[in-house]
Short mmCIF file of C-alpha atoms and ligand atoms in Angstrom, two decimals:
data_model
loop_
_atom_site.label_atom_id
_atom_site.label_comp_id
_atom_site.label_asym_id
_atom_site.label_seq_id
_atom_site.Cartn_x
_atom_site.Cartn_y
_atom_site.Cartn_z
CA MET A 1 220.28 228.82 62.02
CA LEU A 2 222.61 225.90 61.49
CA ARG A 3 226.16 225.85 62.73
CA PRO A 4 228.87 226.99 60.32
CA LEU A 5 230.24 224.20 58.14
CA ILE A 6 233.96 223.72 57.50
CA ALA A 7 234.69 220.97 54.96
CA GLY A 8 238.08 219.61 53.90
CA ASN A 9 238.23 218.31 50.34
CA TRP A 10 241.26 216.05 50.06
CA LYS A 11 240.76 215.59 46.30
CA MET A 12 243.01 212.83 44.86
CA ASN A 13 245.46 213.02 47.75
CA THR A 14 246.27 210.62 50.61
CA ASN A 15 246.48 206.86 50.43
CA ILE A 16 244.81 204.96 53.22
CA HIS A 17 247.84 205.18 55.56
CA GLN A 18 248.20 208.92 55.09
CA GLY A 19 244.46 209.39 55.56
CA VAL A 20 244.50 207.49 58.84
CA GLU A 21 247.45 209.55 60.10
CA LEU A 22 245.71 212.80 59.23
CA VAL A 23 242.45 211.80 60.91
CA ILE A 24 244.18 210.62 64.09
CA ARG A 25 245.93 213.98 64.37
CA LEU A 26 242.73 215.92 63.60
CA ARG A 27 240.77 213.96 66.18
CA GLU A 28 243.22 215.21 68.81
CA LEU A 29 243.21 218.78 67.58
CA LEU A 30 239.44 219.03 67.25
CA LYS A 31 238.48 217.41 70.54
CA GLY A 32 235.49 219.20 72.06
CA VAL A 33 234.68 221.30 68.98
CA ASP A 34 230.93 221.58 68.66
CA ALA A 35 230.17 225.10 67.51
CA VAL A 36 231.16 224.16 63.97
CA GLU A 37 230.17 221.20 61.80
CA VAL A 38 233.38 219.59 60.50
CA LEU A 39 233.49 217.48 57.35
CA LEU A 40 236.22 215.60 55.53
CA ALA A 41 235.97 214.40 51.93
CA PRO A 42 238.66 211.71 51.53
CA PRO A 43 239.12 209.54 48.42
CA PHE A 44 236.43 206.83 48.10
CA THR A 45 238.86 204.07 49.01
CA SER A 46 239.48 205.50 52.50
CA ILE A 47 235.94 206.41 53.51
CA TYR A 48 234.81 203.20 55.18
CA HIS A 49 237.98 202.75 57.18
CA LEU A 50 238.00 206.39 58.30
CA SER A 51 234.33 206.17 59.30
CA HIS A 52 235.37 204.03 62.25
CA LEU A 53 238.10 206.46 63.26
CA VAL A 54 235.81 209.50 63.29
CA ALA A 55 232.92 207.80 65.09
CA ASP A 56 233.59 209.43 68.47
CA SER A 57 234.71 212.79 67.12
CA PRO A 58 233.11 215.94 65.71
CA ILE A 59 234.25 214.89 62.21
CA ARG A 60 231.73 213.67 59.64
CA LEU A 61 232.44 212.30 56.18
CA CYS A 62 231.59 213.46 52.69
CA GLY A 63 231.97 211.94 49.22
CA GLN A 64 233.73 213.93 46.50
CA ASN A 65 231.28 212.86 43.79
CA LEU A 66 228.56 210.30 43.05
CA PHE A 67 226.66 208.85 40.09
CA TRP A 68 222.92 209.34 39.80
CA GLU A 69 221.83 205.77 39.02
CA LYS A 70 221.05 203.48 41.96
CA SER A 71 223.11 200.54 40.65
CA GLY A 72 223.92 198.71 37.43
CA ALA A 73 226.43 198.48 34.61
CA PHE A 74 228.27 201.79 35.14
CA THR A 75 231.89 200.74 35.44
CA GLY A 76 233.92 202.95 37.73
CA GLU A 77 231.00 204.85 39.24
CA ILE A 78 229.88 205.12 42.88
CA SER A 79 226.24 205.40 43.99
CA GLY A 80 224.73 207.47 46.76
CA ASP A 81 223.79 204.33 48.66
CA MET A 82 227.42 203.13 48.51
CA LEU A 83 228.59 206.41 49.98
CA LYS A 84 225.91 206.46 52.63
CA THR A 85 226.55 202.91 53.81
CA ALA A 86 230.32 203.52 53.80
CA GLY A 87 229.78 206.32 56.32
CA CYS A 88 229.11 209.56 54.43
CA ASP A 89 226.46 212.12 55.38
CA TYR A 90 227.31 214.61 52.64
CA VAL A 91 228.52 214.61 49.03
CA ILE A 92 230.25 217.32 46.97
CA ILE A 93 228.58 217.80 43.58
CA GLY A 94 229.75 219.78 40.54
CA HIS A 95 233.19 220.76 41.79
CA SER A 96 234.87 222.89 39.11
CA GLU A 97 237.54 220.22 38.63
CA ARG A 98 234.81 217.73 37.74
CA ARG A 99 233.14 220.23 35.46
CA GLU A 100 236.45 220.99 33.73
CA TYR A 101 238.24 217.62 33.53
CA PHE A 102 235.25 215.29 33.44
CA LYS A 103 232.88 217.49 31.46
CA GLU A 104 230.12 217.59 34.06
CA SER A 105 227.34 219.92 33.02
CA ASP A 106 224.64 221.81 34.90
CA GLU A 107 222.25 219.07 33.78
CA THR A 108 224.32 216.21 35.22
CA VAL A 109 224.87 218.26 38.38
CA ASN A 110 221.08 218.51 38.73
CA LYS A 111 220.68 214.74 38.28
CA LYS A 112 223.31 214.15 40.95
CA VAL A 113 221.65 216.55 43.38
CA VAL A 114 218.30 214.78 42.95
CA ALA A 115 220.00 211.37 43.41
CA ALA A 116 221.91 212.47 46.50
CA ILE A 117 218.72 213.62 48.23
CA ARG A 118 216.94 210.42 47.18
CA ASP A 119 219.76 208.40 48.73
CA GLY A 120 219.81 210.33 52.00
CA LEU A 121 222.94 212.40 51.39
CA LYS A 122 223.25 216.16 51.81
CA PRO A 123 224.63 217.74 48.63
CA ILE A 124 227.27 220.47 48.66
CA ILE A 125 226.77 222.07 45.26
CA CYS A 126 229.77 223.95 43.85
CA VAL A 127 229.42 226.96 41.59
CA GLY A 128 231.90 229.59 40.46
CA GLU A 129 233.10 231.81 37.64
CA THR A 130 236.33 231.86 35.61
CA LEU A 131 238.72 234.79 35.75
CA GLU A 132 237.52 235.91 32.32
CA GLU A 133 233.91 235.89 33.49
CA ARG A 134 234.84 237.91 36.57
CA GLU A 135 236.73 240.47 34.52
CA LYS A 136 233.72 240.86 32.25
CA GLY A 137 231.47 241.50 35.28
CA LYS A 138 229.63 238.21 34.81
CA SER A 139 230.36 236.51 38.14
CA ILE A 140 226.91 236.89 39.63
CA SER A 141 224.94 236.02 36.50
CA LYS A 142 227.09 232.90 35.97
CA VAL A 143 226.70 231.50 39.48
CA LYS A 144 223.00 232.33 39.66
CA LEU A 145 222.40 230.38 36.46
CA GLN A 146 224.43 227.44 37.79
CA VAL A 147 222.37 227.41 40.99
CA LYS A 148 219.06 227.67 39.14
CA LYS A 149 219.98 224.71 36.95
CA ALA A 150 221.37 222.66 39.82
CA LEU A 151 218.15 223.09 41.81
CA ALA A 152 215.72 222.74 38.90
CA GLY A 153 212.62 220.76 39.80
CA LEU A 154 213.44 220.44 43.49
CA PRO A 155 210.76 221.21 46.05
CA GLY A 156 211.55 223.96 48.60
CA GLY A 157 211.68 221.33 51.32
CA ALA A 158 214.77 219.79 49.71
CA LEU A 159 216.71 222.94 50.47
CA ARG A 160 216.95 221.94 54.09
CA ASP A 161 219.65 219.47 53.13
CA ILE A 162 221.50 221.56 50.58
CA THR A 163 224.67 223.61 50.94
CA LEU A 164 225.89 225.91 48.18
CA ALA A 165 229.65 226.37 47.82
CA TYR A 166 230.79 229.49 45.99
CA GLU A 167 234.19 228.61 44.58
CA PRO A 168 235.57 231.12 42.09
CA ILE A 169 237.61 229.00 39.69
CA TRP A 170 240.43 231.54 39.57
CA ALA A 171 240.88 231.18 43.35
CA ILE A 172 241.08 227.38 43.53
CA GLY A 173 244.57 226.10 44.25
CA THR A 174 246.08 229.37 43.04
CA GLY A 175 246.75 231.07 46.37
CA LYS A 176 244.46 233.92 45.20
CA THR A 177 241.44 234.25 47.45
CA ALA A 178 238.41 236.34 46.71
CA SER A 179 238.46 239.21 49.18
CA PRO A 180 235.88 238.82 51.94
CA GLU A 181 233.88 241.65 50.30
CA GLU A 182 234.01 240.03 46.83
CA ALA A 183 232.86 236.72 48.27
CA GLU A 184 230.14 238.38 50.35
CA GLU A 185 228.73 240.14 47.29
CA VAL A 186 228.24 236.81 45.51
CA HIS A 187 226.93 235.01 48.61
CA ASN A 188 224.41 237.78 49.14
CA ALA A 189 223.26 237.50 45.52
CA LEU A 190 222.86 233.74 45.90
CA ARG A 191 220.88 234.18 49.11
CA GLU A 192 218.55 236.58 47.29
CA LEU A 193 218.16 234.11 44.45
CA LEU A 194 217.14 231.39 46.89
CA PHE A 195 214.53 233.74 48.35
CA GLU A 196 213.17 234.34 44.84
CA MET A 197 213.03 230.62 44.10
CA PHE A 198 211.77 229.22 47.40
CA ASP A 199 209.79 230.28 50.43
CA THR A 200 211.51 231.74 53.46
CA ASP A 201 210.79 228.77 55.63
CA SER A 202 212.76 226.39 53.41
CA LEU A 203 215.78 228.65 53.59
CA LYS A 204 216.45 228.77 57.30
CA ASN A 205 218.89 225.91 57.06
CA THR A 206 220.57 226.57 53.73
CA ARG A 207 224.24 227.36 54.11
CA ILE A 208 226.36 229.16 51.54
CA ILE A 209 230.04 228.39 52.07
CA TYR A 210 233.13 229.79 50.35
CA GLY A 211 235.98 227.86 48.74
CA GLY A 212 239.16 228.88 46.93
CA SER A 213 242.53 229.14 48.68
CA VAL A 214 241.01 229.29 52.17
CA LYS A 215 243.91 229.26 54.63
CA ALA A 216 244.55 229.65 58.33
CA ASP A 217 245.42 233.30 57.74
CA ASN A 218 242.33 234.37 55.78
CA ILE A 219 239.53 232.33 57.35
CA ASP A 220 238.81 234.84 60.12
CA SER A 221 238.05 237.72 57.78
CA LEU A 222 236.01 235.52 55.44
CA MET A 223 233.90 234.20 58.31
CA SER A 224 233.22 237.72 59.55
CA GLN A 225 230.95 238.31 56.54
CA PRO A 226 227.23 237.91 57.25
CA ASN A 227 226.45 235.60 54.34
CA ILE A 228 229.50 233.32 54.54
CA ASP A 229 228.37 230.27 56.49
CA GLY A 230 231.53 228.20 56.26
CA ALA A 231 234.33 227.08 53.97
CA LEU A 232 235.29 224.34 51.54
CA VAL A 233 239.01 223.90 51.97
CA GLY A 234 241.30 222.07 49.54
CA GLY A 235 245.08 222.29 49.97
CA ALA A 236 245.04 223.53 53.56
CA SER A 237 242.88 220.59 54.66
CA LEU A 238 245.83 218.24 54.06
CA LYS A 239 247.75 219.74 56.98
CA ALA A 240 246.14 218.87 60.30
CA GLU A 241 247.32 222.00 62.14
CA ASP A 242 246.19 224.34 59.38
CA PHE A 243 242.80 222.68 59.01
CA ALA A 244 242.23 222.69 62.77
CA ARG A 245 243.02 226.41 62.90
CA ILE A 246 240.52 226.99 60.08
CA VAL A 247 237.85 225.06 62.00
CA LYS A 248 238.61 227.22 65.05
CA PHE A 249 238.19 230.46 63.11
CA LEU A 250 237.71 233.68 65.04
CA PRO A 251 235.20 235.89 63.27
CA ARG A 252 236.24 239.53 63.59
P1 PGA B 1 241.92 225.09 47.51
O1 PGA B 1 240.73 224.19 46.92
O2 PGA B 1 241.56 225.41 48.93
O3 PGA B 1 243.15 224.25 47.39
O4 PGA B 1 241.97 226.33 46.66
C1 PGA B 1 239.39 224.48 47.22
C2 PGA B 1 238.47 223.52 46.52
O5 PGA B 1 238.76 223.14 45.38
O6 PGA B 1 237.45 223.09 47.08
#
């Protein structure tokens, strides 16, 4: 089994000075951490500079998005190779904010997943249901379909490098977290889906992490669930003390 993964998604926050300050503080707070894999996803413009600051620390870097073409006339886009050579090991794909504001579809998510693996990046694929879908009892069918489409055409071996992030849309940035039991139910269903789609051997290293208002005061109970392998943290990752406490979760 892989170590749990705690990832901080800074979204469109922090200029380069603020990013440096945050990383310097986190480096101090996370000294010696090795039981957990720690990731930060800063804005593109800070990645290369921060890659030097995290070199001797447990922190690794992650892109917030990528484009699937290798290079060319795609103004404003960033390729996997650009992320990789700037210092990223991972990339977030299909975050609900990208799906909502930038009209990303399950098909473009799939293209991005394929491109990330081609370019040597580990994708963190986000899925999640709206409040309306949850109230209609459709949470599990929605996220299963998103995962099936995101992984379409991939060989089982590719799963080694993939992380799924269950992020109920109604819990993102709202202060409402799924209860540990609600999250566990979905994670368990996703784990079963992966077993249906791929062979057991490919799945040993596939993590399913939870995102949506993860905070210092709810991480312990979330991480006590058997199928929650980590967290994708938005708002709380912008405060060094809070994020460090989340990384040092105490499963109950
Ligand atoms: P939040 O964001 O922790 O601020 O709810 C989570 C995410 O969008 O990944």
